[in-house]
Amino acid sequence: MTEASTSAARVLVAGTGPAGMIAALVFAQAGFEVVLAGPPVSTDDDRTTALMAPALDYLDTLGVLEALREASAPLRTMRIVDGTARLLRSPVVTFHASEIDEQQFGLNFPNRALNAALEQVVVAQAGIAWRKCIVEHWLPREDEVVAQLSDGSEVQAKLAVAADGRTSPAREAAGISVVSHAHRQSALVLSFSHSRDHAFTSTEFHTETGPFTQVPLPGRRSSLVWVVRPGSAEELNALDDTSLSKIVEDRMQSILGRVTVDGGRQIYPLSTAVPTRFAANRIMLVGEAAHVFPPIGAQGLNLGIKDVQQAVDAASRNPHDPGAAGSLVSYDAARRPDIMARTGAVSLLNLSLLSDMLPSQIARTAGLSLLGAVSPLRALFMREGLRPGSGFAQIFETLRPDALLSRRAAVSRK
Ligand SMILES: Cc1cc2nc3c(=O)[nH]c(=O)nc-3n(C[C@H](O)[C@H](O)[C@H](O)COP(=O)(O)OP(=O)(O)OC[C@H]3O[C@@H](n4cnc5c(N)ncnc54)[C@H](O)[C@@H]3O)c2cc1C
C-alpha cells in the first residue's frame, strides 16, 4: 500500500457491505480523505464467510482480524464427496493444509461477526466520514464525480469506489454494461449443531443440483450452503426444524452424527454477472459490483478483498487525481485476468455438476480422480487456490538450474 500525501484527494466509497467497509478503511489508511455512503450495517445476514489465508493476512494489517478470532473456526481439511447417484462417480478427494505446510487454509465466521468487526474499525478510523444514506444520483464528470445523496447533500470526489452490490447503480452511471445470467438454482443457507466433532473439516458434497457445503464453526457447529432448484429451496425452507434436521443429517451421510438446525434460514437466488470493464468515468468497481457467481469454493469476498487491494494500489500512484484515466486503466488491467479466471472456473465446475452429459461427467470424475491420486498435483492445486501463482512458482523454483544441481549433489552424497 503506497502512502498518499496529506493533501491527497477525496475518494467516495459507495456501499456498506464488507467490500465497501474494507475499501473505506484501506483508502483512509493510505491517506485519502474518504466519504463512505451507505446504510447502517446489516445485522440480518445469516450466512457465514470463509476467507483464505491471503485475505486474512490483509484483514490483519487493517486491524480487523483480532475482533473476529473468537467467532471463527479454522479450515484445516477440505473434502469433496461425490453425492450424485450417477453411473460415473468420483472418489472422495481430501485436501489437508498440512500437505502444503500451512496450519489452515483459512477461517470461517458468521457474516454478522464480520460486519460488526468491520463497523467497529471503520468508526474508529480517522479520515472516514460515514453518511448513513444511499447515493440517489451519480454525475460522473471529466475532472470529478458528483454524488447526490438521499439525505439531500452532495459529495464531489476525484474517484468513486463502487461497492454497491450486484445491481450497482454506480456501475450503470459509469456506463459499464454487464453480461449476466440467472441460474435455475438457489442457495439455502443455515447453521446447525451436530453430535460429532468436525475436526475443522469442510465437506462439499457434489449433487445433481449443485454443491451441498458444510463449513465448520466454533464448537460442534457448522454452517451449510445447499444449492438446489429454486422450488426445492422453498420446500425445504417451509419444513419444521426436526424434519429439516433429519434431511440434512441424511444428506451428510451422518458423518457429523445427529444434526439440529438453527432457527434462522435464508434463500439466495444464484446468478453470474461480469461487467465488460472494471473501471470507467472515475468509478472503480469492487466486490459484487465487479463479479457475481455461485457460492462454490468460497471465492466471492476473497476476490473482493483483492479488488480493494489493487484499487488502492492503482489510485495511490496518482494521489492527487486517483480517478484519472491512467489509474482506471491500470486497475482494469490488474483485475481482469483474476476475475475472468475465477468466474470461468466456478461456472465450469457448476456446469459440470448440473450436466447429465457423459463427457462432462467423465472430465469431472477424471479430474477429481487425478487430484485424489497424485499428491504433487493436489499440492499444486491447493497452492494455486490459496495464493494464485505460488504453486507454479514452487515448480519453477525446483526446476532452477542451481536447485537441480544442489539436489543432484545431495543424491550423489547418499
Ligand atoms: C450463500 C452465499 C455464501 C457465500 N459464501 C462466501 C464465502 O464463504 N467466502 C467468500 O469469500 N464469499 C462468499 N460469498 C460471497 C460474498 O458473500 C460476497 O462476495 C460479499 O458479500 C459481497 O459483498 P459486497 O460488499 O460486494 O456486496 P453487498 O454485501 O451486497 O453490499 C452492497 C452494499 O451496497 C449498498 N448499496 C446499494 N445501493 C447503494 C447506493 N445507491 N448507495 C450506497 N450504497 C448502496 C447496500 O445497502 C449494501 O450495503 C457467498 C455468497 C453467497 C450468496
PDB file of N, CA, C and O in Angstrom, residues 121-175:
ATOM      1  N   VAL A 121     -14.087  -0.981  13.388  1.00  0.00           N
ATOM      2  CA  VAL A 121     -12.808  -0.410  12.942  1.00  0.00           C
ATOM      3  C   VAL A 121     -13.045   0.811  12.043  1.00  0.00           C
ATOM      4  O   VAL A 121     -12.314   1.797  12.131  1.00  0.00           O
ATOM      5  N   VAL A 122     -14.084   0.755  11.218  1.00  0.00           N
ATOM      6  CA  VAL A 122     -14.390   1.904  10.340  1.00  0.00           C
ATOM      7  C   VAL A 122     -14.720   3.137  11.186  1.00  0.00           C
ATOM      8  O   VAL A 122     -14.229   4.243  10.934  1.00  0.00           O
ATOM      9  N   VAL A 123     -15.544   2.933  12.220  1.00  0.00           N
ATOM     10  CA  VAL A 123     -15.965   4.065  13.055  1.00  0.00           C
ATOM     11  C   VAL A 123     -14.755   4.676  13.779  1.00  0.00           C
ATOM     12  O   VAL A 123     -14.659   5.898  13.945  1.00  0.00           O
ATOM     13  N   ALA A 124     -13.791   3.825  14.164  1.00  0.00           N
ATOM     14  CA  ALA A 124     -12.622   4.316  14.907  1.00  0.00           C
ATOM     15  C   ALA A 124     -11.548   4.905  13.988  1.00  0.00           C
ATOM     16  O   ALA A 124     -10.609   5.544  14.460  1.00  0.00           O
ATOM     17  N   GLN A 125     -11.660   4.680  12.675  1.00  0.00           N
ATOM     18  CA  GLN A 125     -10.599   5.095  11.746  1.00  0.00           C
ATOM     19  C   GLN A 125     -10.695   6.592  11.416  1.00  0.00           C
ATOM     20  O   GLN A 125     -11.733   7.061  10.944  1.00  0.00           O
ATOM     21  N   ALA A 126      -9.593   7.318  11.643  1.00  0.00           N
ATOM     22  CA  ALA A 126      -9.570   8.737  11.266  1.00  0.00           C
ATOM     23  C   ALA A 126      -9.632   8.850   9.743  1.00  0.00           C
ATOM     24  O   ALA A 126      -9.124   7.978   9.032  1.00  0.00           O
ATOM     25  N   GLY A 127     -10.270   9.904   9.257  1.00  0.00           N
ATOM     26  CA  GLY A 127     -10.257  10.159   7.805  1.00  0.00           C
ATOM     27  C   GLY A 127     -11.433   9.555   7.061  1.00  0.00           C
ATOM     28  O   GLY A 127     -11.480   9.610   5.842  1.00  0.00           O
ATOM     29  N   ILE A 128     -12.410   8.949   7.813  1.00  0.00           N
ATOM     30  CA  ILE A 128     -13.612   8.434   7.131  1.00  0.00           C
ATOM     31  C   ILE A 128     -14.835   9.202   7.644  1.00  0.00           C
ATOM     32  O   ILE A 128     -15.102   9.218   8.847  1.00  0.00           O
ATOM     33  N   ALA A 129     -15.565   9.842   6.734  1.00  0.00           N
ATOM     34  CA  ALA A 129     -16.844  10.475   7.096  1.00  0.00           C
ATOM     35  C   ALA A 129     -17.948   9.573   6.550  1.00  0.00           C
ATOM     36  O   ALA A 129     -18.073   9.416   5.335  1.00  0.00           O
ATOM     37  N   TRP A 130     -18.685   8.944   7.460  1.00  0.00           N
ATOM     38  CA  TRP A 130     -19.713   7.971   7.041  1.00  0.00           C
ATOM     39  C   TRP A 130     -21.075   8.668   6.972  1.00  0.00           C
ATOM     40  O   TRP A 130     -21.607   9.109   8.005  1.00  0.00           O
ATOM     41  N   ARG A 131     -21.637   8.780   5.771  1.00  0.00           N
ATOM     42  CA  ARG A 131     -23.002   9.323   5.604  1.00  0.00           C
ATOM     43  C   ARG A 131     -23.934   8.131   5.511  1.00  0.00           C
ATOM     44  O   ARG A 131     -23.853   7.379   4.531  1.00  0.00           O
ATOM     45  N   LYS A 132     -24.811   7.967   6.513  1.00  0.00           N
ATOM     46  CA  LYS A 132     -25.645   6.750   6.560  1.00  0.00           C
ATOM     47  C   LYS A 132     -26.888   6.874   5.675  1.00  0.00           C
ATOM     48  O   LYS A 132     -28.025   6.883   6.145  1.00  0.00           O
ATOM     49  N   CYS A 133     -26.643   7.011   4.385  1.00  0.00           N
ATOM     50  CA  CYS A 133     -27.737   7.109   3.410  1.00  0.00           C
ATOM     51  C   CYS A 133     -27.194   6.609   2.076  1.00  0.00           C
ATOM     52  O   CYS A 133     -26.007   6.318   1.974  1.00  0.00           O
ATOM     53  N   ILE A 134     -28.056   6.497   1.096  1.00  0.00           N
ATOM     54  CA  ILE A 134     -27.578   5.945  -0.183  1.00  0.00           C
ATOM     55  C   ILE A 134     -27.320   7.055  -1.216  1.00  0.00           C
ATOM     56  O   ILE A 134     -27.766   8.187  -1.042  1.00  0.00           O
ATOM     57  N   VAL A 135     -26.606   6.698  -2.264  1.00  0.00           N
ATOM     58  CA  VAL A 135     -26.406   7.632  -3.381  1.00  0.00           C
ATOM     59  C   VAL A 135     -27.644   7.517  -4.271  1.00  0.00           C
ATOM     60  O   VAL A 135     -27.970   6.427  -4.743  1.00  0.00           O
ATOM     61  N   GLU A 136     -28.321   8.645  -4.463  1.00  0.00           N
ATOM     62  CA  GLU A 136     -29.532   8.608  -5.310  1.00  0.00           C
ATOM     63  C   GLU A 136     -29.225   8.877  -6.771  1.00  0.00           C
ATOM     64  O   GLU A 136     -29.837   8.282  -7.651  1.00  0.00           O
ATOM     65  N   HIS A 137     -28.267   9.798  -7.010  1.00  0.00           N
ATOM     66  CA  HIS A 137     -27.910  10.128  -8.405  1.00  0.00           C
ATOM     67  C   HIS A 137     -26.406  10.272  -8.532  1.00  0.00           C
ATOM     68  O   HIS A 137     -25.760  10.842  -7.651  1.00  0.00           O
ATOM     69  N   TRP A 138     -25.903   9.752  -9.639  1.00  0.00           N
ATOM     70  CA  TRP A 138     -24.465   9.884  -9.932  1.00  0.00           C
ATOM     71  C   TRP A 138     -24.290  10.815 -11.129  1.00  0.00           C
ATOM     72  O   TRP A 138     -25.018  10.693 -12.117  1.00  0.00           O
ATOM     73  N   LEU A 139     -23.308  11.701 -11.039  1.00  0.00           N
ATOM     74  CA  LEU A 139     -22.976  12.571 -12.180  1.00  0.00           C
ATOM     75  C   LEU A 139     -21.466  12.496 -12.422  1.00  0.00           C
ATOM     76  O   LEU A 139     -20.708  13.314 -11.874  1.00  0.00           O
ATOM     77  N   PRO A 140     -21.024  11.524 -13.212  1.00  0.00           N
ATOM     78  CA  PRO A 140     -19.582  11.475 -13.492  1.00  0.00           C
ATOM     79  C   PRO A 140     -19.203  12.589 -14.462  1.00  0.00           C
ATOM     80  O   PRO A 140     -19.877  12.770 -15.471  1.00  0.00           O
ATOM     81  N   ARG A 141     -18.177  13.378 -14.097  1.00  0.00           N
ATOM     82  CA  ARG A 141     -17.713  14.459 -14.985  1.00  0.00           C
ATOM     83  C   ARG A 141     -16.267  14.201 -15.339  1.00  0.00           C
ATOM     84  O   ARG A 141     -15.641  13.297 -14.785  1.00  0.00           O
ATOM     85  N   GLU A 142     -15.734  15.075 -16.200  1.00  0.00           N
ATOM     86  CA  GLU A 142     -14.376  14.811 -16.670  1.00  0.00           C
ATOM     87  C   GLU A 142     -13.346  14.891 -15.531  1.00  0.00           C
ATOM     88  O   GLU A 142     -12.454  14.065 -15.424  1.00  0.00           O
ATOM     89  N   ASP A 143     -13.505  15.906 -14.639  1.00  0.00           N
ATOM     90  CA  ASP A 143     -12.469  16.098 -13.619  1.00  0.00           C
ATOM     91  C   ASP A 143     -12.891  15.673 -12.217  1.00  0.00           C
ATOM     92  O   ASP A 143     -12.118  15.761 -11.274  1.00  0.00           O
ATOM     93  N   GLU A 144     -14.141  15.212 -12.052  1.00  0.00           N
ATOM     94  CA  GLU A 144     -14.593  14.739 -10.734  1.00  0.00           C
ATOM     95  C   GLU A 144     -15.897  13.950 -10.909  1.00  0.00           C
ATOM     96  O   GLU A 144     -16.511  13.965 -11.981  1.00  0.00           O
ATOM     97  N   VAL A 145     -16.276  13.253  -9.834  1.00  0.00           N
ATOM     98  CA  VAL A 145     -17.561  12.569  -9.875  1.00  0.00           C
ATOM     99  C   VAL A 145     -18.425  13.178  -8.766  1.00  0.00           C
ATOM    100  O   VAL A 145     -17.933  13.448  -7.664  1.00  0.00           O
ATOM    101  N   VAL A 146     -19.676  13.442  -9.098  1.00  0.00           N
ATOM    102  CA  VAL A 146     -20.573  14.069  -8.122  1.00  0.00           C
ATOM    103  C   VAL A 146     -21.665  13.068  -7.759  1.00  0.00           C
ATOM    104  O   VAL A 146     -22.235  12.417  -8.633  1.00  0.00           O
ATOM    105  N   ALA A 147     -21.921  12.943  -6.450  1.00  0.00           N
ATOM    106  CA  ALA A 147     -22.971  12.024  -5.995  1.00  0.00           C
ATOM    107  C   ALA A 147     -23.991  12.799  -5.181  1.00  0.00           C
ATOM    108  O   ALA A 147     -23.625  13.535  -4.261  1.00  0.00           O
ATOM    109  N   GLN A 148     -25.250  12.644  -5.548  1.00  0.00           N
ATOM    110  CA  GLN A 148     -26.319  13.264  -4.752  1.00  0.00           C
ATOM    111  C   GLN A 148     -26.870  12.207  -3.813  1.00  0.00           C
ATOM    112  O   GLN A 148     -27.298  11.130  -4.251  1.00  0.00           O
ATOM    113  N   LEU A 149     -26.824  12.505  -2.507  1.00  0.00           N
ATOM    114  CA  LEU A 149     -27.206  11.506  -1.504  1.00  0.00           C
ATOM    115  C   LEU A 149     -28.670  11.661  -1.096  1.00  0.00           C
ATOM    116  O   LEU A 149     -29.264  12.736  -1.269  1.00  0.00           O
ATOM    117  N   SER A 150     -29.214  10.587  -0.515  1.00  0.00           N
ATOM    118  CA  SER A 150     -30.641  10.611  -0.155  1.00  0.00           C
ATOM    119  C   SER A 150     -30.921  11.523   1.041  1.00  0.00           C
ATOM    120  O   SER A 150     -32.075  11.812   1.333  1.00  0.00           O
ATOM    121  N   ASP A 151     -29.861  12.017   1.724  1.00  0.00           N
ATOM    122  CA  ASP A 151     -30.108  12.997   2.806  1.00  0.00           C
ATOM    123  C   ASP A 151     -30.127  14.430   2.256  1.00  0.00           C
ATOM    124  O   ASP A 151     -30.153  15.398   3.007  1.00  0.00           O
ATOM    125  N   GLY A 152     -30.055  14.563   0.922  1.00  0.00           N
ATOM    126  CA  GLY A 152     -30.140  15.885   0.297  1.00  0.00           C
ATOM    127  C   GLY A 152     -28.785  16.529   0.054  1.00  0.00           C
ATOM    128  O   GLY A 152     -28.690  17.548  -0.612  1.00  0.00           O
ATOM    129  N   SER A 153     -27.714  15.930   0.582  1.00  0.00           N
ATOM    130  CA  SER A 153     -26.389  16.541   0.395  1.00  0.00           C
ATOM    131  C   SER A 153     -25.741  16.047  -0.894  1.00  0.00           C
ATOM    132  O   SER A 153     -26.236  15.116  -1.549  1.00  0.00           O
ATOM    133  N   GLU A 154     -24.594  16.645  -1.208  1.00  0.00           N
ATOM    134  CA  GLU A 154     -23.882  16.319  -2.448  1.00  0.00           C
ATOM    135  C   GLU A 154     -22.404  16.094  -2.108  1.00  0.00           C
ATOM    136  O   GLU A 154     -21.864  16.796  -1.261  1.00  0.00           O
ATOM    137  N   VAL A 155     -21.795  15.125  -2.743  1.00  0.00           N
ATOM    138  CA  VAL A 155     -20.364  14.869  -2.498  1.00  0.00           C
ATOM    139  C   VAL A 155     -19.640  14.932  -3.833  1.00  0.00           C
ATOM    140  O   VAL A 155     -20.068  14.306  -4.801  1.00  0.00           O
ATOM    141  N   GLN A 156     -18.522  15.693  -3.855  1.00  0.00           N
ATOM    142  CA  GLN A 156     -17.658  15.690  -5.047  1.00  0.00           C
ATOM    143  C   GLN A 156     -16.403  14.924  -4.693  1.00  0.00           C
ATOM    144  O   GLN A 156     -15.858  15.102  -3.598  1.00  0.00           O
ATOM    145  N   ALA A 157     -15.966  14.072  -5.589  1.00  0.00           N
ATOM    146  CA  ALA A 157     -14.748  13.305  -5.313  1.00  0.00           C
ATOM    147  C   ALA A 157     -13.983  13.098  -6.616  1.00  0.00           C
ATOM    148  O   ALA A 157     -14.557  13.157  -7.704  1.00  0.00           O
ATOM    149  N   LYS A 158     -12.664  12.848  -6.471  1.00  0.00           N
ATOM    150  CA  LYS A 158     -11.849  12.585  -7.663  1.00  0.00           C
ATOM    151  C   LYS A 158     -12.058  11.155  -8.150  1.00  0.00           C
ATOM    152  O   LYS A 158     -11.857  10.839  -9.314  1.00  0.00           O
ATOM    153  N   LEU A 159     -12.427  10.280  -7.200  1.00  0.00           N
ATOM    154  CA  LEU A 159     -12.627   8.861  -7.541  1.00  0.00           C
ATOM    155  C   LEU A 159     -13.802   8.330  -6.734  1.00  0.00           C
ATOM    156  O   LEU A 159     -13.945   8.673  -5.551  1.00  0.00           O
ATOM    157  N   ALA A 160     -14.639   7.495  -7.352  1.00  0.00           N
ATOM    158  CA  ALA A 160     -15.664   6.769  -6.586  1.00  0.00           C
ATOM    159  C   ALA A 160     -15.345   5.285  -6.657  1.00  0.00           C
ATOM    160  O   ALA A 160     -15.022   4.760  -7.728  1.00  0.00           O
ATOM    161  N   VAL A 161     -15.422   4.628  -5.493  1.00  0.00           N
ATOM    162  CA  VAL A 161     -15.247   3.175  -5.447  1.00  0.00           C
ATOM    163  C   VAL A 161     -16.639   2.593  -5.287  1.00  0.00           C
ATOM    164  O   VAL A 161     -17.304   2.832  -4.272  1.00  0.00           O
ATOM    165  N   ALA A 162     -17.098   1.870  -6.313  1.00  0.00           N
ATOM    166  CA  ALA A 162     -18.455   1.328  -6.289  1.00  0.00           C
ATOM    167  C   ALA A 162     -18.446  -0.034  -5.611  1.00  0.00           C
ATOM    168  O   ALA A 162     -17.980  -1.020  -6.171  1.00  0.00           O
ATOM    169  N   ALA A 163     -18.937  -0.059  -4.363  1.00  0.00           N
ATOM    170  CA  ALA A 163     -19.088  -1.323  -3.632  1.00  0.00           C
ATOM    171  C   ALA A 163     -20.565  -1.467  -3.316  1.00  0.00           C
ATOM    172  O   ALA A 163     -20.952  -1.883  -2.224  1.00  0.00           O
ATOM    173  N   ASP A 164     -21.396  -1.075  -4.300  1.00  0.00           N
ATOM    174  CA  ASP A 164     -22.839  -1.006  -4.055  1.00  0.00           C
ATOM    175  C   ASP A 164     -23.578  -2.249  -4.556  1.00  0.00           C
ATOM    176  O   ASP A 164     -24.745  -2.176  -4.953  1.00  0.00           O
ATOM    177  N   GLY A 165     -22.855  -3.383  -4.569  1.00  0.00           N
ATOM    178  CA  GLY A 165     -23.520  -4.676  -4.741  1.00  0.00           C
ATOM    179  C   GLY A 165     -23.830  -5.051  -6.174  1.00  0.00           C
ATOM    180  O   GLY A 165     -23.469  -4.361  -7.132  1.00  0.00           O
ATOM    181  N   ARG A 166     -24.534  -6.194  -6.303  1.00  0.00           N
ATOM    182  CA  ARG A 166     -24.714  -6.805  -7.625  1.00  0.00           C
ATOM    183  C   ARG A 166     -25.511  -5.960  -8.615  1.00  0.00           C
ATOM    184  O   ARG A 166     -25.332  -6.094  -9.812  1.00  0.00           O
ATOM    185  N   THR A 167     -26.398  -5.091  -8.115  1.00  0.00           N
ATOM    186  CA  THR A 167     -27.171  -4.269  -9.065  1.00  0.00           C
ATOM    187  C   THR A 167     -26.528  -2.896  -9.276  1.00  0.00           C
ATOM    188  O   THR A 167     -27.070  -2.068 -10.031  1.00  0.00           O
ATOM    189  N   SER A 168     -25.438  -2.645  -8.611  1.00  0.00           N
ATOM    190  CA  SER A 168     -24.615  -1.424  -8.667  1.00  0.00           C
ATOM    191  C   SER A 168     -25.112  -0.247  -9.513  1.00  0.00           C
ATOM    192  O   SER A 168     -24.781  -0.131 -10.701  1.00  0.00           O
ATOM    193  N   PRO A 169     -25.847   0.689  -8.898  1.00  0.00           N
ATOM    194  CA  PRO A 169     -26.239   1.899  -9.647  1.00  0.00           C
ATOM    195  C   PRO A 169     -25.023   2.694 -10.125  1.00  0.00           C
ATOM    196  O   PRO A 169     -25.075   3.328 -11.177  1.00  0.00           O
ATOM    197  N   ALA A 170     -23.917   2.641  -9.363  1.00  0.00           N
ATOM    198  CA  ALA A 170     -22.712   3.387  -9.771  1.00  0.00           C
ATOM    199  C   ALA A 170     -22.148   2.818 -11.067  1.00  0.00           C
ATOM    200  O   ALA A 170     -21.679   3.565 -11.938  1.00  0.00           O
ATOM    201  N   ARG A 171     -22.219   1.505 -11.196  1.00  0.00           N
ATOM    202  CA  ARG A 171     -21.713   0.848 -12.413  1.00  0.00           C
ATOM    203  C   ARG A 171     -22.517   1.328 -13.629  1.00  0.00           C
ATOM    204  O   ARG A 171     -21.963   1.639 -14.677  1.00  0.00           O
ATOM    205  N   GLU A 172     -23.816   1.416 -13.437  1.00  0.00           N
ATOM    206  CA  GLU A 172     -24.669   1.878 -14.537  1.00  0.00           C
ATOM    207  C   GLU A 172     -24.344   3.326 -14.891  1.00  0.00           C
ATOM    208  O   GLU A 172     -24.219   3.675 -16.072  1.00  0.00           O
ATOM    209  N   ALA A 173     -24.137   4.148 -13.834  1.00  0.00           N
ATOM    210  CA  ALA A 173     -23.816   5.562 -14.089  1.00  0.00           C
ATOM    211  C   ALA A 173     -22.481   5.704 -14.813  1.00  0.00           C
ATOM    212  O   ALA A 173     -22.282   6.646 -15.580  1.00  0.00           O
ATOM    213  N   ALA A 174     -21.574   4.745 -14.587  1.00  0.00           N
ATOM    214  CA  ALA A 174     -20.263   4.792 -15.262  1.00  0.00           C
ATOM    215  C   ALA A 174     -20.385   4.352 -16.719  1.00  0.00           C
ATOM    216  O   ALA A 174     -19.415   4.418 -17.470  1.00  0.00           O
ATOM    217  N   GLY A 175     -21.565   3.870 -17.107  1.00  0.00           N
ATOM    218  CA  GLY A 175     -21.772   3.425 -18.485  1.00  0.00           C
ATOM    219  C   GLY A 175     -21.189   2.050 -18.753  1.00  0.00           C
ATOM    220  O   GLY A 175     -20.882   1.711 -19.896  1.00  0.00           O
TER     221      GLY A 175
END
